[in-house]
Coordinates of C-alpha atoms in Angstrom, one line a residue:
X8 CA 10.7 -2.9 -30.9
X9 CA 13.2 -4.7 -28.6
X10 CA 11.3 -5.4 -25.4
X11 CA 13.9 -7.4 -23.6
X12 CA 17.1 -5.4 -24.1
X13 CA 17.6 -4.6 -20.4
X14 CA 18.4 -6.8 -17.5
X15 CA 20.9 -7.1 -14.7
X16 CA 22.8 -4.0 -13.4
X17 CA 21.5 -0.8 -15.0
X18 CA 24.3 1.7 -14.0
X19 CA 23.5 5.4 -13.4
X20 CA 26.4 7.8 -13.9
X21 CA 26.5 11.2 -12.1
X22 CA 26.8 14.3 -14.2
X23 CA 30.1 15.8 -13.2
X24 CA 30.7 19.6 -13.4
X25 CA 33.8 21.7 -13.6
X26 CA 34.7 24.2 -10.8
X27 CA 32.7 26.9 -12.5
X28 CA 29.7 24.5 -12.8
X29 CA 29.8 23.7 -16.5
X30 CA 29.2 20.1 -17.5
X31 CA 32.5 18.2 -17.7
X32 CA 31.9 16.0 -20.7
X33 CA 35.4 14.6 -20.8
X34 CA 35.2 13.4 -17.2
X35 CA 31.7 12.1 -17.8
X36 CA 33.0 9.9 -20.6
X37 CA 35.7 8.5 -18.3
X38 CA 33.1 7.7 -15.6
X39 CA 30.9 5.9 -18.1
X40 CA 33.8 3.9 -19.4
X41 CA 34.5 2.7 -15.8
X42 CA 30.9 1.6 -15.5
X43 CA 31.2 -0.5 -18.6
X44 CA 34.6 -1.9 -17.7
X45 CA 33.1 -3.0 -14.4
X46 CA 30.5 -5.1 -16.2
X47 CA 27.4 -2.9 -16.1
X48 CA 24.6 -4.4 -18.2
X49 CA 23.3 -1.0 -19.3
X50 CA 24.1 2.7 -18.9
X51 CA 21.3 5.1 -17.8
X52 CA 22.3 8.8 -18.0
X53 CA 20.1 11.6 -16.9
X54 CA 18.4 10.0 -14.0
X55 CA 18.1 11.4 -10.5
X56 CA 21.8 10.5 -10.0
X57 CA 22.6 12.6 -13.0
X58 CA 20.7 15.6 -11.7
X59 CA 18.4 15.8 -14.8
X60 CA 16.3 18.7 -13.5
X61 CA 19.4 20.8 -13.0
X62 CA 20.4 20.7 -16.7
X63 CA 19.2 22.7 -19.6
X64 CA 18.2 21.3 -23.0
X65 CA 21.7 21.8 -24.6
X66 CA 23.4 20.1 -21.6
X67 CA 21.1 17.2 -21.7
X68 CA 21.7 16.6 -25.3
X69 CA 25.5 16.8 -24.7
X70 CA 25.2 14.1 -22.1
X71 CA 23.1 11.9 -24.4
X72 CA 25.5 12.3 -27.2
X73 CA 28.5 11.6 -25.0
X74 CA 26.9 8.5 -23.6
X75 CA 26.1 7.0 -27.0
X76 CA 29.6 7.8 -28.3
X77 CA 31.4 6.3 -25.2
X78 CA 29.2 3.2 -25.0
X79 CA 29.6 2.6 -28.7
X80 CA 27.0 -0.2 -28.8
X81 CA 28.6 -2.4 -26.1
X82 CA 25.6 -2.2 -23.8
X83 CA 22.1 -0.8 -24.1
X84 CA 21.5 2.9 -23.2
X85 CA 18.4 4.0 -21.2
X86 CA 18.0 7.8 -21.3
X87 CA 16.0 9.8 -18.7
X88 CA 13.8 12.3 -20.5
X89 CA 11.5 13.6 -17.8
X90 CA 10.2 17.1 -17.7
X91 CA 7.3 19.0 -16.1
X92 CA 5.6 19.4 -19.5
X93 CA 4.6 16.8 -22.0
X94 CA 6.0 18.9 -24.8
X95 CA 9.5 19.0 -23.4
X96 CA 9.4 15.3 -22.6
X97 CA 8.4 14.5 -26.2
X98 CA 11.3 16.6 -27.5
X99 CA 13.8 15.0 -25.3
X100 CA 12.5 11.5 -26.1
X101 CA 12.7 12.1 -29.8
X102 CA 16.3 13.4 -29.4
X103 CA 17.3 10.3 -27.4
X104 CA 15.9 8.0 -30.0
X105 CA 17.6 9.9 -32.9
X106 CA 20.9 9.8 -31.0
X107 CA 20.8 6.0 -30.7
X108 CA 19.3 5.2 -27.3
X109 CA 17.6 1.8 -26.9
X110 CA 15.0 3.1 -24.5
X111 CA 13.9 6.1 -22.5
X112 CA 12.8 6.5 -18.9
X113 CA 10.0 8.8 -17.8
X114 CA 9.0 9.9 -14.3
X115 CA 5.9 12.1 -14.2
X116 CA 7.2 15.3 -12.6
X117 CA 4.6 17.3 -10.8
X118 CA 4.1 20.9 -9.6
X119 CA 0.3 20.6 -9.6
X120 CA -0.9 17.2 -8.4
X121 CA -1.6 15.1 -11.5
X122 CA -4.6 12.8 -11.9
X123 CA -4.2 9.3 -13.1
X124 CA -5.8 10.3 -16.4
X125 CA -3.3 13.1 -16.8
X126 CA -0.4 10.8 -16.1
X127 CA -1.7 8.2 -18.6
X128 CA -2.2 10.9 -21.3
X129 CA 1.4 12.1 -20.6
X130 CA 2.9 8.7 -21.3
X131 CA 0.6 8.0 -24.3
X132 CA 1.5 11.3 -26.0
X133 CA 5.2 10.6 -25.6
X134 CA 4.8 7.0 -26.8
X135 CA 3.0 8.1 -29.9
X136 CA 6.1 10.1 -31.0
X137 CA 8.8 7.5 -30.5
X138 CA 9.4 3.9 -31.6
X139 CA 11.6 2.7 -28.7
X140 CA 10.5 1.2 -25.4
X141 CA 9.6 3.4 -22.4
X142 CA 10.4 2.6 -18.8
X143 CA 7.7 4.0 -16.5
X144 CA 9.6 5.3 -13.4
X145 CA 7.8 5.6 -10.1
X146 CA 9.7 7.6 -7.5
X147 CA 7.5 10.0 -5.4
X148 CA 10.5 11.2 -3.4
X149 CA 11.9 13.0 -6.4
X150 CA 9.0 13.3 -8.9
X151 CA 6.3 14.3 -6.4
X152 CA 3.9 11.7 -7.9
X153 CA 3.2 8.2 -6.5
X154 CA 1.8 6.0 -9.2
X155 CA -0.3 3.2 -7.8
X156 CA 0.3 -0.4 -8.9
X157 CA -3.1 -0.2 -10.7
X158 CA -2.0 2.9 -12.6
X159 CA 1.3 1.2 -13.6
X160 CA -0.6 -1.8 -14.8
X161 CA -2.8 0.6 -16.9
X162 CA 0.2 2.3 -18.4
X163 CA 1.4 -1.1 -19.7
X164 CA -1.6 -1.0 -22.1
X165 CA 0.4 1.6 -24.1
X166 CA 2.5 -0.6 -26.5
X167 CA 5.8 1.3 -26.0
X168 CA 5.6 1.1 -22.2
X169 CA 7.3 -2.2 -21.6
X170 CA 9.2 -1.7 -18.4
X171 CA 8.5 -0.4 -14.9
X172 CA 11.1 1.0 -12.4
X173 CA 9.7 0.9 -8.9
X174 CA 11.5 3.1 -6.3
X175 CA 9.0 3.7 -3.5
X176 CA 10.8 1.2 -1.2
X177 CA 7.6 -0.8 -0.8
X178 CA 8.5 -4.4 -1.6
X179 CA 4.8 -5.4 -1.6
X180 CA 4.4 -3.4 -4.8
X181 CA 7.0 -5.4 -6.5
X182 CA 5.3 -8.6 -5.4
X183 CA 2.0 -7.2 -6.7
X184 CA 3.5 -6.4 -10.1
X185 CA 5.0 -9.9 -10.5
X186 CA 1.8 -11.6 -9.3
X187 CA -0.5 -9.5 -11.5
X188 CA 1.6 -9.3 -14.6
X189 CA 3.9 -12.3 -14.5
X190 CA 6.3 -12.2 -17.5
X191 CA 4.2 -9.7 -19.4
X192 CA 6.5 -6.9 -18.2
X193 CA 10.0 -6.4 -16.9
X194 CA 10.1 -4.6 -13.6
X195 CA 13.3 -3.0 -12.2
X196 CA 14.2 -2.1 -8.7
X197 CA 15.2 1.5 -8.1
X198 CA 15.4 1.3 -4.3
X199 CA 19.0 0.4 -3.4
X200 CA 18.4 -1.0 0.1
X201 CA 15.8 -3.4 -1.4
X202 CA 18.1 -5.0 -3.9
X203 CA 18.0 -8.5 -2.6
X204 CA 14.2 -8.4 -1.8
X205 CA 13.5 -7.1 -5.2
X206 CA 15.4 -9.8 -7.0
X207 CA 13.6 -12.4 -4.9
X208 CA 10.3 -10.8 -5.9
X209 CA 11.2 -11.3 -9.5
X210 CA 12.9 -8.0 -10.6
X211 CA 14.5 -8.3 -14.0
X212 CA 17.2 -5.8 -13.0
X213 CA 18.6 -3.3 -10.6
X214 CA 18.8 0.4 -11.5
X215 CA 21.6 1.7 -9.3
X216 CA 24.2 4.4 -8.8
X217 CA 26.1 2.1 -6.5
X218 CA 27.9 0.6 -9.5
X219 CA 30.1 3.7 -9.5
X220 CA 31.5 2.7 -6.1
X221 CA 31.0 -1.1 -5.4
X222 CA 30.6 -2.7 -8.9
X223 CA 32.0 -6.1 -8.0
X224 CA 29.5 -6.6 -5.2
X225 CA 26.6 -5.4 -7.3
X226 CA 27.4 -7.8 -10.2
X227 CA 28.1 -10.7 -7.8
X228 CA 24.7 -10.2 -6.2
X229 CA 23.0 -10.4 -9.5
X230 CA 25.0 -13.4 -10.6
X231 CA 24.1 -15.2 -7.3
X232 CA 20.5 -14.6 -8.1
X233 CA 20.9 -15.9 -11.6
X234 CA 22.5 -19.0 -10.1
X235 CA 19.6 -19.5 -7.7
X236 CA 22.0 -19.3 -4.8
X237 CA 20.0 -17.4 -2.3
X238 CA 22.4 -18.1 0.6
X239 CA 25.3 -16.5 -1.3
X240 CA 23.1 -13.6 -2.4
X241 CA 22.3 -12.9 1.2
X242 CA 26.0 -12.8 2.1
X243 CA 26.8 -10.5 -0.8
X244 CA 23.9 -8.2 0.0
X245 CA 24.8 -7.8 3.6
X246 CA 28.3 -6.8 2.6
X247 CA 27.0 -3.8 0.7
X248 CA 23.7 -2.9 2.3
X249 CA 25.2 -0.2 4.6
X250 CA 26.7 1.5 1.6
X251 CA 23.4 1.3 -0.2
X252 CA 21.5 2.8 2.7
X253 CA 24.1 5.6 3.1
X254 CA 24.0 6.8 -0.5
X255 CA 20.2 7.0 -0.5
X256 CA 20.1 8.8 2.9
X257 CA 22.7 11.4 2.0
X258 CA 21.7 11.8 -1.7
X259 CA 23.0 10.0 -4.7
X260 CA 24.9 12.8 -6.5
X261 CA 26.7 13.9 -3.3
X262 CA 27.5 10.4 -2.2
X263 CA 28.8 9.2 -5.6
X264 CA 30.9 12.3 -6.1
X265 CA 32.5 11.9 -2.7
X266 CA 32.8 8.1 -3.0
X267 CA 34.7 8.4 -6.3
X268 CA 37.1 10.8 -4.7
X269 CA 37.6 8.5 -1.7
X270 CA 38.4 5.7 -4.1
X271 CA 41.1 7.8 -5.8
X272 CA 39.0 8.6 -8.8
X273 CA 37.8 11.9 -10.2
X274 CA 34.4 12.8 -9.0
X275 CA 34.2 16.3 -10.5
X276 CA 32.1 19.1 -8.8
X277 CA 28.4 19.5 -8.1
X278 CA 26.1 22.1 -9.4
X279 CA 24.5 24.6 -6.9
X280 CA 22.4 24.3 -4.8
X281 CA 23.9 20.9 -4.1
X282 CA 26.9 20.9 -1.7
X283 CA 29.5 18.2 -1.2
X284 CA 29.2 15.8 1.8
X285 CA 30.5 17.1 5.1
X286 CA 33.8 15.8 6.3
X287 CA 32.1 13.7 8.9
X288 CA 29.9 12.0 6.3
X289 CA 32.9 11.5 4.0
X290 CA 34.7 9.7 6.8
X291 CA 31.7 7.5 7.4
X292 CA 31.5 6.7 3.7
X293 CA 35.2 5.9 3.6
X294 CA 34.8 3.3 6.4
X295 CA 31.7 1.8 4.8
X296 CA 33.6 1.4 1.5
X297 CA 36.5 -0.2 3.2
X298 CA 34.2 -2.9 4.6
X299 CA 32.2 -3.3 1.3
X300 CA 34.7 -5.8 -0.2
X301 CA 34.4 -9.1 -1.9
X302 CA 36.9 -11.9 -1.6

């Protein structure tokens, strides 16, 4: 099992739809290609940005297949396989592995409040059925479950669980993970406005949809961190932080779709019940993107 396949900028594509709300695979492949051309270190379909819960089983498999085909081994692929039930999560994880994904990402999705033991068992049962690494994804804003640092540490006792994506927006959790675990595990930042702080705290990479809109700034920030140039990293972060805050506040699928259109690219359509950004929000995003430049 390759435990260190992922680092740097993990780019999250949206799932574009046609006007009648069918998945636009052709456009999806175009968008994935742009992420690769713009130096993403990995591609992660079917995350929150890719509206995973809004897709049926066939659609998810089409997205996985299209990603693997388009990436063609150039960078690692991390596939979101989260579902409410363990059975469905296992099925999606097995498919992702068979299709050629290098790892899968799981967020415990909750209707009933899950206990720590239930969450642990959920990951363990999935891990027992696949041979590729699993990223444990903590994002209570979308999954409805907030996994404590102690629970995340416990999950790492499962051999396949080798990565953590922390998206609560609490920088202290990242410091805790680094302090407690050191180099035993790779942790990734999933909170865009904390990009700089997370790298300073020792994050291995940054899971972000912003790479669809401001890839040069994203990559430059990571490179500055790699070069131990904190001063330059601060400059680069401040150039993009307003965009990062905006896309989180307004919702990643809406913001990325609108941003692509503003940049003269095809963003596709959204699937109901999501609506496009208001004209006022689009104008604000346009201004922010105009200022988010790198010399």
